[in-house]
Short mmCIF file of C-alpha atoms in Angstrom, two decimals:
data_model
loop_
_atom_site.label_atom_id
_atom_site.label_comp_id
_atom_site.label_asym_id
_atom_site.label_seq_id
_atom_site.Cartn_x
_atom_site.Cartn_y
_atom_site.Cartn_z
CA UNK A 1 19.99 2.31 -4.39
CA UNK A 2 21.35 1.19 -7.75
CA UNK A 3 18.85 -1.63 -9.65
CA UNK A 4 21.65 -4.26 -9.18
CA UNK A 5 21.53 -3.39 -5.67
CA UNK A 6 18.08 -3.08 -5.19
CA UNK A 7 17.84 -6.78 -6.46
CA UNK A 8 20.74 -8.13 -4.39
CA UNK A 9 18.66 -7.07 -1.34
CA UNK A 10 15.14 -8.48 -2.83
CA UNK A 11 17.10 -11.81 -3.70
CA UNK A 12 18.53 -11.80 0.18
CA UNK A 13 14.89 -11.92 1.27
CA UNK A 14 13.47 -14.56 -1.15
CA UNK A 15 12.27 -12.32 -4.12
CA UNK A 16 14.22 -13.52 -7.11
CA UNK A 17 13.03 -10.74 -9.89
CA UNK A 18 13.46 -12.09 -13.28
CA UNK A 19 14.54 -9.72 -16.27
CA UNK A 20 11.02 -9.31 -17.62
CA UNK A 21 10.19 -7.54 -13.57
CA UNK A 22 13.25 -5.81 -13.56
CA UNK A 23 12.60 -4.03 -16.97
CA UNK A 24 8.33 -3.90 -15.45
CA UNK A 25 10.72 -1.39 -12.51
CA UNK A 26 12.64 0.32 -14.99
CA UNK A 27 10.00 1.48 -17.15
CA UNK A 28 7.58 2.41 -14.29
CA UNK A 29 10.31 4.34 -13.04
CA UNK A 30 10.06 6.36 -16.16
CA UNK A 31 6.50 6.45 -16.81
CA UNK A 32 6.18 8.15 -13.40
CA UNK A 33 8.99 10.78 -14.16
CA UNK A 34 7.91 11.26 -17.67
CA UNK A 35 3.84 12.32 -16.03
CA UNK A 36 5.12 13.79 -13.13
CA UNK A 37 6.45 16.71 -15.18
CA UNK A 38 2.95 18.08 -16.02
CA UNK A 39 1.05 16.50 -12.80
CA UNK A 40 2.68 16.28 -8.76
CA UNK A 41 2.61 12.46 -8.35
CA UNK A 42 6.48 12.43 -6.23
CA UNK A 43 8.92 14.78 -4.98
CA UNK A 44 11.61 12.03 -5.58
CA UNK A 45 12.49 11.86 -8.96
CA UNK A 46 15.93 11.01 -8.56
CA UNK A 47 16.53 7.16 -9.65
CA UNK A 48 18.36 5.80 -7.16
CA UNK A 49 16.58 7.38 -4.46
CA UNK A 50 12.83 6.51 -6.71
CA UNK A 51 14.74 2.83 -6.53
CA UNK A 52 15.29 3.20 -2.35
CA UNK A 53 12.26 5.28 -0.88
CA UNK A 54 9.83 3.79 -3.66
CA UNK A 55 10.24 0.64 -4.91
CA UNK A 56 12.21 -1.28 -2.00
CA UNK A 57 9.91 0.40 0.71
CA UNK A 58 7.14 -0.75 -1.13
CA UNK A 59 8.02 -4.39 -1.28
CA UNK A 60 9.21 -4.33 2.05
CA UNK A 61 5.75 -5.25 3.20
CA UNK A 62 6.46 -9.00 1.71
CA UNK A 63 9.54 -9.57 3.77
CA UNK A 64 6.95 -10.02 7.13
CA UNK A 65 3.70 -11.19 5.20
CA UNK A 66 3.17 -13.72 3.22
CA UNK A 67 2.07 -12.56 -0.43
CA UNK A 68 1.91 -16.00 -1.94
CA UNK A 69 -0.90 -16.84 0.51
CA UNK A 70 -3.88 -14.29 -0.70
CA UNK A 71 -5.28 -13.15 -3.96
CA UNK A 72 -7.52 -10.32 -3.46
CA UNK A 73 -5.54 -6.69 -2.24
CA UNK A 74 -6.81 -3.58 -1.98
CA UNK A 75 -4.53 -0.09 -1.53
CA UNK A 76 -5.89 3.09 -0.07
CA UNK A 77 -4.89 6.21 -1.02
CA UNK A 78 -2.00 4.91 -3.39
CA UNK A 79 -0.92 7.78 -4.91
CA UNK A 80 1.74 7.06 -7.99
CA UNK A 81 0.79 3.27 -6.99
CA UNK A 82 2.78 3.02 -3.87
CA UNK A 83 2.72 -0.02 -1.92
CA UNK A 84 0.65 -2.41 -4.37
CA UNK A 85 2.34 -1.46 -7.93
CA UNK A 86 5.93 -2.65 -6.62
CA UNK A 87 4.42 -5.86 -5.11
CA UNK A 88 2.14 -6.48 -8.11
CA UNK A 89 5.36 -6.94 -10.09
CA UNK A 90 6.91 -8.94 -7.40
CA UNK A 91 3.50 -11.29 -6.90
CA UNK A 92 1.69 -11.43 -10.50
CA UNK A 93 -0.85 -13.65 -9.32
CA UNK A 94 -2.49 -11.06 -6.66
CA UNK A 95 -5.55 -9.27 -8.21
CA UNK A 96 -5.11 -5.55 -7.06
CA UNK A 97 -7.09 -2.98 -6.46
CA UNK A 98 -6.59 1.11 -5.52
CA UNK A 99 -8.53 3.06 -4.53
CA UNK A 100 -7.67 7.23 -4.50
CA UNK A 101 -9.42 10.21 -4.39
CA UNK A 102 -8.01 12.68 -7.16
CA UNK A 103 -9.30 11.19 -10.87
CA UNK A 104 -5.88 12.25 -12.19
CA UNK A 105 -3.71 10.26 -10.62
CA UNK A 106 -6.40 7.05 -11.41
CA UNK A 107 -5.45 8.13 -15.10
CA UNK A 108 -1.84 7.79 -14.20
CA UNK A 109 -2.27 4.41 -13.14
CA UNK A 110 -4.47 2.78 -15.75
CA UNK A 111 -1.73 4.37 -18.10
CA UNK A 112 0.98 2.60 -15.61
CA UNK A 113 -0.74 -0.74 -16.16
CA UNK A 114 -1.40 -0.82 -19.34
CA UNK A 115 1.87 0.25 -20.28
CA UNK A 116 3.76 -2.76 -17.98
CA UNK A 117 1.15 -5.14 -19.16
CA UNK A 118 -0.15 -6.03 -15.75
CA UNK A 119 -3.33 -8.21 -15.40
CA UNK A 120 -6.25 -7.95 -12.74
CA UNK A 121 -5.40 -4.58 -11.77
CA UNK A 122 -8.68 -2.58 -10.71
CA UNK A 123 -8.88 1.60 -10.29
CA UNK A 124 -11.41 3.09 -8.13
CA UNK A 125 -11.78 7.03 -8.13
CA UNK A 126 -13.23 7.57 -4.65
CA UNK A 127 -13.20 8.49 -0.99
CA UNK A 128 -12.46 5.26 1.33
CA UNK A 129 -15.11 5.97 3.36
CA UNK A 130 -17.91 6.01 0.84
CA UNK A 131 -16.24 2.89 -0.96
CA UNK A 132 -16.26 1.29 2.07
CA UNK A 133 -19.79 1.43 2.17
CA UNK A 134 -20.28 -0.27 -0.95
CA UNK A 135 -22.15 -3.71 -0.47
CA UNK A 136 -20.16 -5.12 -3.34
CA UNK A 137 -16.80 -3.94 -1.87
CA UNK A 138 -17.20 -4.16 2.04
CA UNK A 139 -14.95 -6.80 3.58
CA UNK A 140 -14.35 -8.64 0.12
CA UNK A 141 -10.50 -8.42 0.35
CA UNK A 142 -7.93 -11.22 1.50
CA UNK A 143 -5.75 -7.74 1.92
CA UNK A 144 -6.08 -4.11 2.71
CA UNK A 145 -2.79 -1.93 2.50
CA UNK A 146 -1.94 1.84 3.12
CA UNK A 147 1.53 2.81 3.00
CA UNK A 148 1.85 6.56 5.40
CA UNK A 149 -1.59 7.80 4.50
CA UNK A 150 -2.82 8.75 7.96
CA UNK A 151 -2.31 8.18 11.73
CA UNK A 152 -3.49 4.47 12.64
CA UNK A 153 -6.76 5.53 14.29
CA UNK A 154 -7.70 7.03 10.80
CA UNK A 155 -6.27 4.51 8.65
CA UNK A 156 -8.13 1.50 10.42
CA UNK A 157 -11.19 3.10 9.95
CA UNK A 158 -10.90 3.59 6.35
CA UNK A 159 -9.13 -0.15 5.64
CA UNK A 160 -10.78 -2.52 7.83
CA UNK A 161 -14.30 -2.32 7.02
CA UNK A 162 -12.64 -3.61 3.41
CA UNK A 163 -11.06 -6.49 4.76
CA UNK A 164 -12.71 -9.80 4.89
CA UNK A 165 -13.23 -11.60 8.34
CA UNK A 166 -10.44 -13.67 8.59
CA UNK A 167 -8.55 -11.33 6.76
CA UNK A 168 -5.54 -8.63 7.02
CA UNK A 169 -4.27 -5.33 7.20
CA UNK A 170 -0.87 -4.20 6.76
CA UNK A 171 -0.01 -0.77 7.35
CA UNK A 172 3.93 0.64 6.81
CA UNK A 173 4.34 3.30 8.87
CA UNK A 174 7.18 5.23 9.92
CA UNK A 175 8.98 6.51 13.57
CA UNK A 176 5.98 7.71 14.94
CA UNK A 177 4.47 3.95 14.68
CA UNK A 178 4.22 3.61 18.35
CA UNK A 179 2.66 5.99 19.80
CA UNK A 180 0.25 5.53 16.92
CA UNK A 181 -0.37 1.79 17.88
CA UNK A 182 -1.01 3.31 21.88
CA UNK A 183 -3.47 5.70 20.22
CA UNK A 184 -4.76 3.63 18.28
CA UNK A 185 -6.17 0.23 20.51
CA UNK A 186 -10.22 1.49 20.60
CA UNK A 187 -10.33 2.43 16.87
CA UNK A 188 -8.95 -1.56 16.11
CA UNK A 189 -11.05 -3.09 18.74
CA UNK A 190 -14.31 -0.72 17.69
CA UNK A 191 -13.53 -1.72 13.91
CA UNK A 192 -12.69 -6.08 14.42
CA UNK A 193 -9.02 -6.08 13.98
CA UNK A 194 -6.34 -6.94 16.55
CA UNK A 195 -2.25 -6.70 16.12
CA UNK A 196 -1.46 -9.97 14.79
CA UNK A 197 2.42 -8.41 14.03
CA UNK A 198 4.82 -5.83 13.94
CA UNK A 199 8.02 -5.62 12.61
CA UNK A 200 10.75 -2.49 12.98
CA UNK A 201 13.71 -2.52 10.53
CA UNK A 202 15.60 0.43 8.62
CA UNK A 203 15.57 1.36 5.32
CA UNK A 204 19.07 0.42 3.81
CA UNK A 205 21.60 3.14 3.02
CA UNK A 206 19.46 6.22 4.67
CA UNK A 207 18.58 4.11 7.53
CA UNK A 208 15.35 6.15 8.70
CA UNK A 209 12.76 3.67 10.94
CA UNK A 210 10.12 1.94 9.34
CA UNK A 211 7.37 -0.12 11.03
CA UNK A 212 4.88 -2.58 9.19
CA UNK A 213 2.36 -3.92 11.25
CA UNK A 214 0.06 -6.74 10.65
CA UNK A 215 -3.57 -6.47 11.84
CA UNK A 216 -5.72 -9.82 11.55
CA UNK A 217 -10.02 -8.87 11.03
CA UNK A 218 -11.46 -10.90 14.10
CA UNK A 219 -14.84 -9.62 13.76
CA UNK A 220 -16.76 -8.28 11.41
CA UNK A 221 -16.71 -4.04 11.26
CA UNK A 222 -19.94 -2.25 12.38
CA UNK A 223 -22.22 -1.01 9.64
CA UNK A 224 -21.61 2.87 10.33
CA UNK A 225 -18.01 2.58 9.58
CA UNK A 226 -16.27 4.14 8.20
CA UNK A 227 -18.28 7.28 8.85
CA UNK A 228 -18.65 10.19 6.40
CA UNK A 229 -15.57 11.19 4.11
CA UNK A 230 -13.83 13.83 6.69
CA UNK A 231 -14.91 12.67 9.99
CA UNK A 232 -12.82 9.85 10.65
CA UNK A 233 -9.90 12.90 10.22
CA UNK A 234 -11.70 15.19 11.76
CA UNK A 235 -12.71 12.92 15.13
CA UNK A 236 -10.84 9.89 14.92
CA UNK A 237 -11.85 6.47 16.92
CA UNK A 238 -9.33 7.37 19.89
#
């Protein structure tokens, strides 16, 4: 996916990037090549393909939920910054935060943001299950996101005790989405969220499945979730 492309198909969904976010894309692009030569952040260096599986799969959460409606996000287990960078630069009002277990890529990011100017961005270097413990940070966010971190079950446990009653969850999954969702129905009801949405569509050009499902917090989440860093893995809520 070429960057005129990749705007055409942002613009046919209502996201009209300006030239100041389209050079924000271009030099996170190579920020993230430039580090990930002497730390693993991606396999896909490749631009048009950094552009595709990336950028555009990372925004693709705001074509089914509303971004212009909430302010706080959190993202769990973000990696290179994957989904909340992308939509940052797409929504410059939300106040994001990630949250990610290995210190060096935390580095990469404050480097990311600093070097794209974004504002209100927050790094955590943690596990999700003991910062979802934290008085200060339990169910505080408008929005939790996780883009293909775990199987439902597991991811629910570690994002909805984050998310504020009254607030969402929106995971982007891939093919195996369904079964996932079947597997997944205690773990959501244990934890207070229920399946508000769920959208299928295909990524353009490669056309492999994606899924992103919306999950509304009914209730609020029990106090001994999520359990100890490992467990929810290692026995999820199923």
């Amino acid at each position: 996916m070429n960057t005129a492309l990749f705007q055409e198909k942002l613009a046919e969904k209502g996201i009209q990037l300006s030239d100041h976010q389209m050079n924000q894309f271009q030099q996170y692009y190579e920020t993230l090549v430039e580090w990930n030569e002497k730390m693993n952040l991606t396999a896909i260096t490749d631009k048009e393909e950094v552009y595709l599986k990336h950028f555009f799969d990372s925004v693709s959460a705001a074509f089914y939920f509303d971004f212009t409606k909430v302010k706080s996000v959190c993202d769990v287990g973000a990696g290179a910054g994957f989904p909340s960078i992308p939509i940052k630069i797409c929504f410059p009002h939300l106040e994001v935060s990630i949250v990610d277990s290995l210190n060096k890529r935390i580095s990469f990011l404050e480097h990311l943001a600093s070097e794209l100017g974004l504002e209100n961005c927050h790094f955590y270097h943690d596990r999700a299950e003991t910062f979802g413990q934290k008085a200060e940070i339990r169910e505080s966010y408008d929005l939790v996101t996780a883009r293909a971190v775990a199987r439902l079950s597991v991811l629910s446990e570690l994002c909805l005790p984050l998310v504020k009653k009254g607030g969402h969850f929106v995971a982007m999954k891939g093919s195996a989405l369904p079964e996932e969702l079947k597997n997944g129905e205690k773990a959501l009801k244990t934890l207070g969220g229920k399946v508000e949405d769920l959208h299928a569509f295909t990524l353009p050009i490669e056309e492999s499945e994606r899924y992103i499902v919306t999950i509304k917090k009914e209730s609020t989440t029990p106090k001994k979730y999520p359990r100890k860093p490992g467990t929810p893995n290692r026995s999820p809520l199923e």
